[in-house]
Structures are given as structure tokens and as C-alpha cells.
């Protein structure tokens, strides 16, 4: 296991990163949570519990956590929340849509165990809120914005006055894969992801100093949203264009079309271990299927 503390904006925001050192992992991924004025946004993974406890006990003054908000129910965001509530009496908040996912807790597949801990997501009673979330000193007030797509319950926190946003997994570093296929609890819809980014971009118009904190990425500016939207638009256009060409030369079967699109867009074998390790739960085929389901002229 490893963990790292990353301060931003003169230590106003602190990111706590945690990662597993499981030998089976060839592509490193970390879980992030962010602390601002006593508010912890997300709570890392179940496997981080021991390290998270250690970090929380070192916090002093304004950094002592007095509330926690979960951007969505995924285990790499909600994993440490049951321990924080039980041992530190920290109230855990989330959108009403997140609550039912965590009421029961859930188990997950082998590859997610290697990344996020083998015990699964423990159940926790989360308090639903529609915001705003006001931090300890009263200096920050976060409005909550639904950003479905990566998960149905995903919610972003935006403080317009201070130009700070926490968006969880609403924006990814690079779009090449989506969750879906065989998994019921994980399904990503690329058109929803795009539309959510578009509304975030709109909501934050004129905020030239906006600092956006993205899980698995770090701090980015508003331009990053525009870049990601462009990336998705390009994939969308490409997938449909290739599909049309294939149909024109006689391709009929959808699975063959998807395979061919993948071959034409991406380098062979690029990050193939994701697909293999996840047994199809994360794959390019999922992404292409959701790109094709999304009409070009919408
Ligand atoms: Zn997620």
C-alpha cells in the first residue's frame, strides 16, 4: 500500500491519495479524497481503512474532519466512510440517489479487489442532502449538481464564489474505456457523461480561476472540461463514420462492426490488461457500443 498527501492552493485543499501494492497490478491506479476546511469529499477505498485512520488522526485545527460528502457510491470513493462514521463519528452525506446503493453494501469482482481491497463495500447509512454544503468556518458553500453518466448518482460540488469544484469521476483523464457489458452495478453512458460535462461547463461560465478537483487526476482548470468534451465528440464522430463505411461495404453484425471500429481507432493492445483483468467489465467495446447508441445529430 502507499499513500501521499498533496496540498493545493496554499494548503486550502489537501488531497489524500491511496493505492494498493498488489502484485497483480500492472497499471497503477490511485483513489483520491479531498479535504477543504473540515469537509472531506469522498472517503477512499475499503482497502485504505488502516492508512486512512492513521492520516485522519494526524489532522489538526481547521483540517479536523467534521463532515464527509460522497460524490457517488463506487467503492473507491465510499470505502472508508463506514470507518469514519463509526470511529470518528463523522456524518456522511450524499445525494438521495447514492443512499440506497450503500444501505446494503456490496461485493465486487476480483480485479476490483486487487485495486480497492478484498473485503468489498461495507454497508453504511448515509444522510441524503440537496445542499448547499457549508464548511466548518463558513468560508465555503458548495452547491450540488447532478452529473450522471459515470454512475447514475454522481454529484459535483461547486462553490461559485471561491471558484472551487469537486467532481469525483465526472471527468476522466482519457476516454478509451467505459464500464458496462456484464456488470449491473457499473454501467457508463458516454452521452450522459458528455451532457453532464457540458452543463458543468455552462454552470461555470466566466469562472476563469476555477479549480476543479478530479479523482484519479488531481487539480485541473475549466479548459480541461472543454478538452474532454472535444475528445468525446471526436470519438463519437469517428465511431459513427467508421460504422457507416463498414455498413456500406457489407458489414451487418453489430459485434463485428464494434470490433472493427476498435481496431481502426486505437493502437493494437493498448491498455489491453484492463479488459482482460476486468473480464470485460471495463472495455473499449462497451465504450463503442454506447457511442453508437448515441445518435450523431443529438
Ligand atoms: Zn466511480
Coordinates of C-alpha atoms and ligand atoms in Angstrom, one line a residue:
X1 CA 0.0 0.0 0.0
X2 CA 1.0 3.6 -0.4
X3 CA -0.4 7.0 0.3
X4 CA 0.6 10.5 -0.4
X5 CA -0.6 14.0 0.7
X6 CA -0.8 16.6 -2.0
X7 CA -1.5 20.2 -0.9
X8 CA -3.1 22.7 -3.3
X9 CA -3.9 26.5 -3.2
X10 CA -1.7 27.3 -0.2
X11 CA -2.9 24.2 1.6
X12 CA -6.5 25.2 1.4
X13 CA -7.2 21.9 -0.3
X14 CA -5.4 18.7 0.6
X15 CA -5.6 15.6 -1.5
X16 CA -5.1 12.2 0.2
X17 CA -4.1 9.6 -2.4
X18 CA -4.0 5.9 -1.7
X19 CA -3.1 2.9 -3.8
X20 CA -2.8 -0.8 -3.4
X21 CA 0.6 -2.5 -3.9
X22 CA -1.0 -5.8 -5.0
X23 CA 1.5 -7.7 -7.2
X24 CA -1.2 -8.4 -9.8
X25 CA -1.5 -4.8 -10.7
X26 CA 0.5 -3.8 -13.8
X27 CA -1.3 -0.5 -14.3
X28 CA -1.3 1.7 -11.2
X29 CA -4.5 3.5 -10.1
X30 CA -5.0 5.5 -7.0
X31 CA -8.1 6.6 -5.1
X32 CA -8.4 10.2 -4.1
X33 CA -10.2 12.1 -1.4
X34 CA -10.0 15.9 -0.9
X35 CA -10.1 17.9 2.3
X36 CA -11.3 21.5 2.5
X37 CA -12.0 23.4 5.7
X38 CA -13.1 20.2 7.6
X39 CA -15.1 18.8 4.7
X40 CA -13.8 15.6 3.3
X41 CA -15.0 14.9 -0.3
X42 CA -15.1 11.2 -0.8
X43 CA -13.6 8.6 1.5
X44 CA -11.1 6.4 -0.4
X45 CA -11.3 2.6 -0.9
X46 CA -12.2 -0.2 1.6
X47 CA -8.6 -1.4 1.5
X48 CA -7.3 2.0 2.6
X49 CA -9.0 1.8 6.0
X50 CA -5.9 1.4 8.2
X51 CA -3.9 4.1 6.3
X52 CA -6.9 6.4 6.2
X53 CA -7.4 6.1 10.0
X54 CA -3.7 7.0 10.5
X55 CA -4.0 10.1 8.3
X56 CA -7.2 11.3 10.0
X57 CA -5.7 11.1 13.5
X58 CA -2.8 13.4 12.3
X59 CA -5.1 16.2 11.2
X60 CA -5.2 19.4 13.3
X61 CA -7.1 22.6 13.5
X62 CA -9.2 23.5 10.5
X63 CA -8.3 20.2 8.9
X64 CA -10.1 18.1 11.5
X65 CA -12.8 16.5 9.5
X66 CA -16.3 17.4 10.7
X67 CA -18.3 16.2 7.7
X68 CA -17.9 14.0 4.6
X69 CA -19.7 14.1 1.3
X70 CA -19.6 11.2 -1.1
X71 CA -19.7 12.1 -4.8
X72 CA -21.0 8.6 -5.7
X73 CA -21.4 5.1 -4.4
X74 CA -18.3 3.4 -6.0
X75 CA -16.1 1.6 -3.6
X76 CA -13.0 3.7 -4.4
X77 CA -15.0 6.8 -3.1
X78 CA -17.2 5.4 -0.4
X79 CA -14.9 2.6 1.0
X80 CA -13.5 4.4 4.1
X81 CA -16.9 6.0 5.0
X82 CA -18.2 3.3 7.4
X83 CA -15.0 3.5 9.4
X84 CA -15.0 7.3 9.5
X85 CA -18.6 7.3 10.8
X86 CA -18.1 4.5 13.3
X87 CA -14.7 5.5 14.8
X88 CA -14.7 9.3 14.4
X89 CA -18.4 10.0 14.5
X90 CA -18.2 11.9 11.2
X91 CA -21.6 12.4 9.5
X92 CA -21.6 11.1 5.9
X93 CA -23.7 12.9 3.3
X94 CA -24.5 12.2 -0.3
X95 CA -27.2 12.6 -2.9
X96 CA -30.5 10.8 -2.3
X97 CA -29.6 8.6 -5.3
X98 CA -26.4 7.4 -3.5
X99 CA -28.2 6.3 -0.3
X100 CA -29.8 3.0 -1.5
X101 CA -26.6 1.8 -3.1
X102 CA -24.8 2.0 0.3
X103 CA -27.6 0.8 2.5
X104 CA -26.7 -2.8 1.9
X105 CA -23.1 -2.7 0.9
X106 CA -21.9 -4.9 -1.9
X107 CA -19.3 -7.3 -3.1
X108 CA -17.2 -6.7 -6.3
X109 CA -15.1 -8.7 -8.7
X110 CA -11.6 -10.0 -8.3
X111 CA -9.8 -7.2 -10.3
X112 CA -11.5 -4.5 -8.2
X113 CA -10.4 -6.4 -5.1
X114 CA -6.8 -6.2 -6.3
X115 CA -7.2 -2.4 -6.6
X116 CA -9.5 -1.4 -3.8
X117 CA -9.3 -4.1 -1.1
X118 CA -10.7 -7.6 -0.8
X119 CA -13.5 -7.1 1.7
X120 CA -16.0 -5.3 -0.5
X121 CA -18.0 -2.2 0.3
X122 CA -19.4 -2.3 3.8
X123 CA -23.0 -1.0 4.3
X124 CA -23.5 2.5 5.7
X125 CA -26.4 4.7 6.5
X126 CA -25.7 7.9 4.5
X127 CA -27.6 11.1 5.2
X128 CA -29.2 12.4 2.0
X129 CA -28.8 16.1 1.3
X130 CA -29.6 18.5 -1.5
X131 CA -27.1 21.0 -0.3
X132 CA -25.7 23.6 -0.1
X133 CA -22.8 22.1 1.9
X134 CA -21.3 24.8 4.1
X135 CA -17.9 24.1 5.6
X136 CA -16.8 24.5 9.2
X137 CA -15.6 28.1 9.1
X138 CA -18.5 29.2 6.8
X139 CA -15.9 30.2 4.2
X140 CA -17.1 27.8 1.6
X141 CA -20.6 27.0 0.4
X142 CA -20.9 24.2 -2.2
X143 CA -23.9 23.8 -4.4
X144 CA -24.6 20.3 -5.6
X145 CA -25.1 19.4 -9.3
X146 CA -26.1 16.0 -10.6
X147 CA -23.6 14.8 -13.2
X148 CA -24.9 11.3 -14.2
X149 CA -23.1 9.2 -16.8
X150 CA -20.2 7.5 -15.0
X151 CA -22.7 6.4 -12.4
X152 CA -26.4 7.4 -12.1
X153 CA -25.9 9.1 -8.7
X154 CA -22.7 11.1 -9.4
X155 CA -22.9 14.6 -8.0
X156 CA -20.4 17.5 -8.2
X157 CA -19.8 20.2 -5.6
X158 CA -19.4 23.7 -6.8
X159 CA -18.5 26.9 -4.8
X160 CA -19.1 29.6 -7.3
X161 CA -17.8 32.5 -5.1
X162 CA -14.5 30.8 -4.4
X163 CA -14.4 29.1 -7.8
X164 CA -13.7 25.6 -6.5
X165 CA -15.3 22.4 -7.7
X166 CA -15.1 18.7 -6.7
X167 CA -16.4 16.4 -9.4
X168 CA -15.4 12.9 -8.4
X169 CA -15.3 10.7 -11.6
X170 CA -17.3 13.0 -13.8
X171 CA -14.2 13.7 -15.9
X172 CA -11.6 11.1 -16.7
X173 CA -8.0 11.5 -17.7
X174 CA -8.6 9.9 -21.0
X175 CA -11.6 8.3 -22.7
X176 CA -10.8 4.9 -24.1
X177 CA -12.9 2.6 -22.0
X178 CA -16.2 2.5 -20.2
X179 CA -17.7 0.3 -17.6
X180 CA -20.6 -1.8 -18.8
X181 CA -21.0 -5.1 -20.5
X182 CA -21.6 -7.9 -18.0
X183 CA -21.8 -5.7 -14.9
X184 CA -25.1 -4.5 -13.5
X185 CA -23.7 -2.2 -10.8
X186 CA -21.2 -0.5 -13.1
X187 CA -22.5 1.0 -16.3
X188 CA -21.3 4.2 -18.0
X189 CA -23.2 6.1 -20.6
X190 CA -20.9 8.3 -22.7
X191 CA -23.7 10.6 -24.0
X192 CA -24.7 11.3 -20.4
X193 CA -21.1 11.8 -19.4
X194 CA -20.8 14.3 -22.2
X195 CA -24.0 16.1 -21.4
X196 CA -23.1 16.4 -17.7
X197 CA -19.7 17.9 -18.7
X198 CA -21.5 20.3 -21.0
X199 CA -23.8 21.5 -18.2
X200 CA -20.8 21.8 -15.8
X201 CA -19.1 23.9 -18.4
X202 CA -22.1 26.1 -18.7
X203 CA -22.7 26.5 -14.9
X204 CA -19.1 27.6 -14.5
X205 CA -19.1 30.1 -17.4
X206 CA -16.9 33.2 -16.7
X207 CA -15.0 31.5 -13.8
X208 CA -11.6 32.0 -15.2
X209 CA -9.9 30.9 -11.9
X210 CA -11.9 27.8 -11.5
X211 CA -10.0 25.0 -9.8
X212 CA -11.6 21.6 -10.5
X213 CA -10.6 18.6 -8.4
X214 CA -10.9 15.3 -10.2
X215 CA -10.5 11.9 -8.6
X216 CA -7.7 9.8 -10.2
X217 CA -6.4 13.0 -11.8
X218 CA -5.8 15.9 -9.4
X219 CA -6.4 19.7 -9.9
X220 CA -7.3 21.0 -13.4
X221 CA -8.8 24.2 -14.8
X222 CA -12.0 24.8 -16.8
X223 CA -10.2 24.2 -20.1
X224 CA -9.8 20.6 -19.1
X225 CA -13.6 20.2 -19.3
X226 CA -13.6 21.6 -22.9
X227 CA -10.7 19.3 -23.8
X228 CA -12.5 16.2 -22.6
X229 CA -15.7 17.2 -24.4
X230 CA -13.8 17.6 -27.6
X231 CA -12.2 14.2 -27.0
X232 CA -15.6 12.6 -26.6
X233 CA -17.0 14.5 -29.6
X234 CA -14.2 13.2 -31.8
X235 CA -14.7 9.6 -30.7
X236 CA -18.4 9.9 -31.3
X237 CA -18.0 11.2 -34.8
X238 CA -15.2 8.7 -35.6
X239 CA -17.3 5.7 -34.4
X240 CA -20.3 6.7 -36.4
X241 CA -18.3 7.5 -39.5
X242 CA -16.5 4.1 -39.5
X243 CA -19.8 2.3 -38.8
X244 CA -21.3 3.9 -41.9
X245 CA -18.3 2.9 -44.0
X246 CA -18.5 -0.6 -42.8
X247 CA -22.2 -0.9 -43.4
X248 CA -21.6 0.5 -46.9
X249 CA -19.2 -2.4 -47.7
X250 CA -21.5 -5.0 -46.4
X251 CA -20.9 -5.4 -42.6
X252 CA -24.1 -6.4 -40.8
X253 CA -23.3 -8.0 -37.5
X254 CA -23.0 -5.4 -34.7
X255 CA -20.3 -7.3 -32.8
X256 CA -18.1 -7.4 -35.9
X257 CA -18.7 -3.6 -36.5
X258 CA -17.7 -2.8 -32.9
X259 CA -14.6 -4.9 -33.2
X260 CA -13.6 -3.2 -36.5
X261 CA -14.2 0.2 -35.0
X262 CA -11.9 -0.6 -32.1
X263 CA -9.2 -1.8 -34.5
X264 CA -9.4 1.4 -36.5
X265 CA -9.5 3.9 -33.7
X266 CA -6.9 2.5 -31.2
X267 CA -3.5 1.1 -31.3
X268 CA -3.4 -2.7 -31.0
X269 CA -3.2 -4.0 -27.5
X270 CA -3.1 -0.5 -25.9
X271 CA -4.0 -1.0 -22.2
X272 CA -5.5 -4.4 -23.0
X273 CA -4.9 -5.5 -19.5
X274 CA -7.9 -3.5 -18.3
X275 CA -10.2 -5.7 -20.5
X276 CA -8.5 -8.9 -19.5
X277 CA -8.3 -8.2 -15.8
X278 CA -11.9 -7.0 -15.6
X279 CA -13.2 -9.9 -17.7
X280 CA -15.0 -7.4 -20.0
X281 CA -16.4 -5.2 -17.2
X282 CA -14.3 -2.4 -18.5
X283 CA -13.7 -2.5 -22.2
X284 CA -13.5 -0.5 -25.4
X285 CA -16.4 -2.5 -26.8
X286 CA -18.6 -1.0 -24.0
X287 CA -17.4 2.5 -25.0
X288 CA -18.0 1.9 -28.7
X289 CA -21.4 0.4 -28.0
X290 CA -22.5 3.5 -26.1
X291 CA -21.0 5.8 -28.7
X292 CA -23.1 4.1 -31.4
X293 CA -26.2 4.1 -29.4
X294 CA -25.9 7.8 -29.1
X295 CA -27.3 9.4 -32.4
X296 CA -24.9 11.8 -34.1
X297 CA -27.4 14.6 -34.6
X298 CA -28.4 14.8 -30.9
Ligands
LIG1 ZN1 -16.5 5.9 -9.9

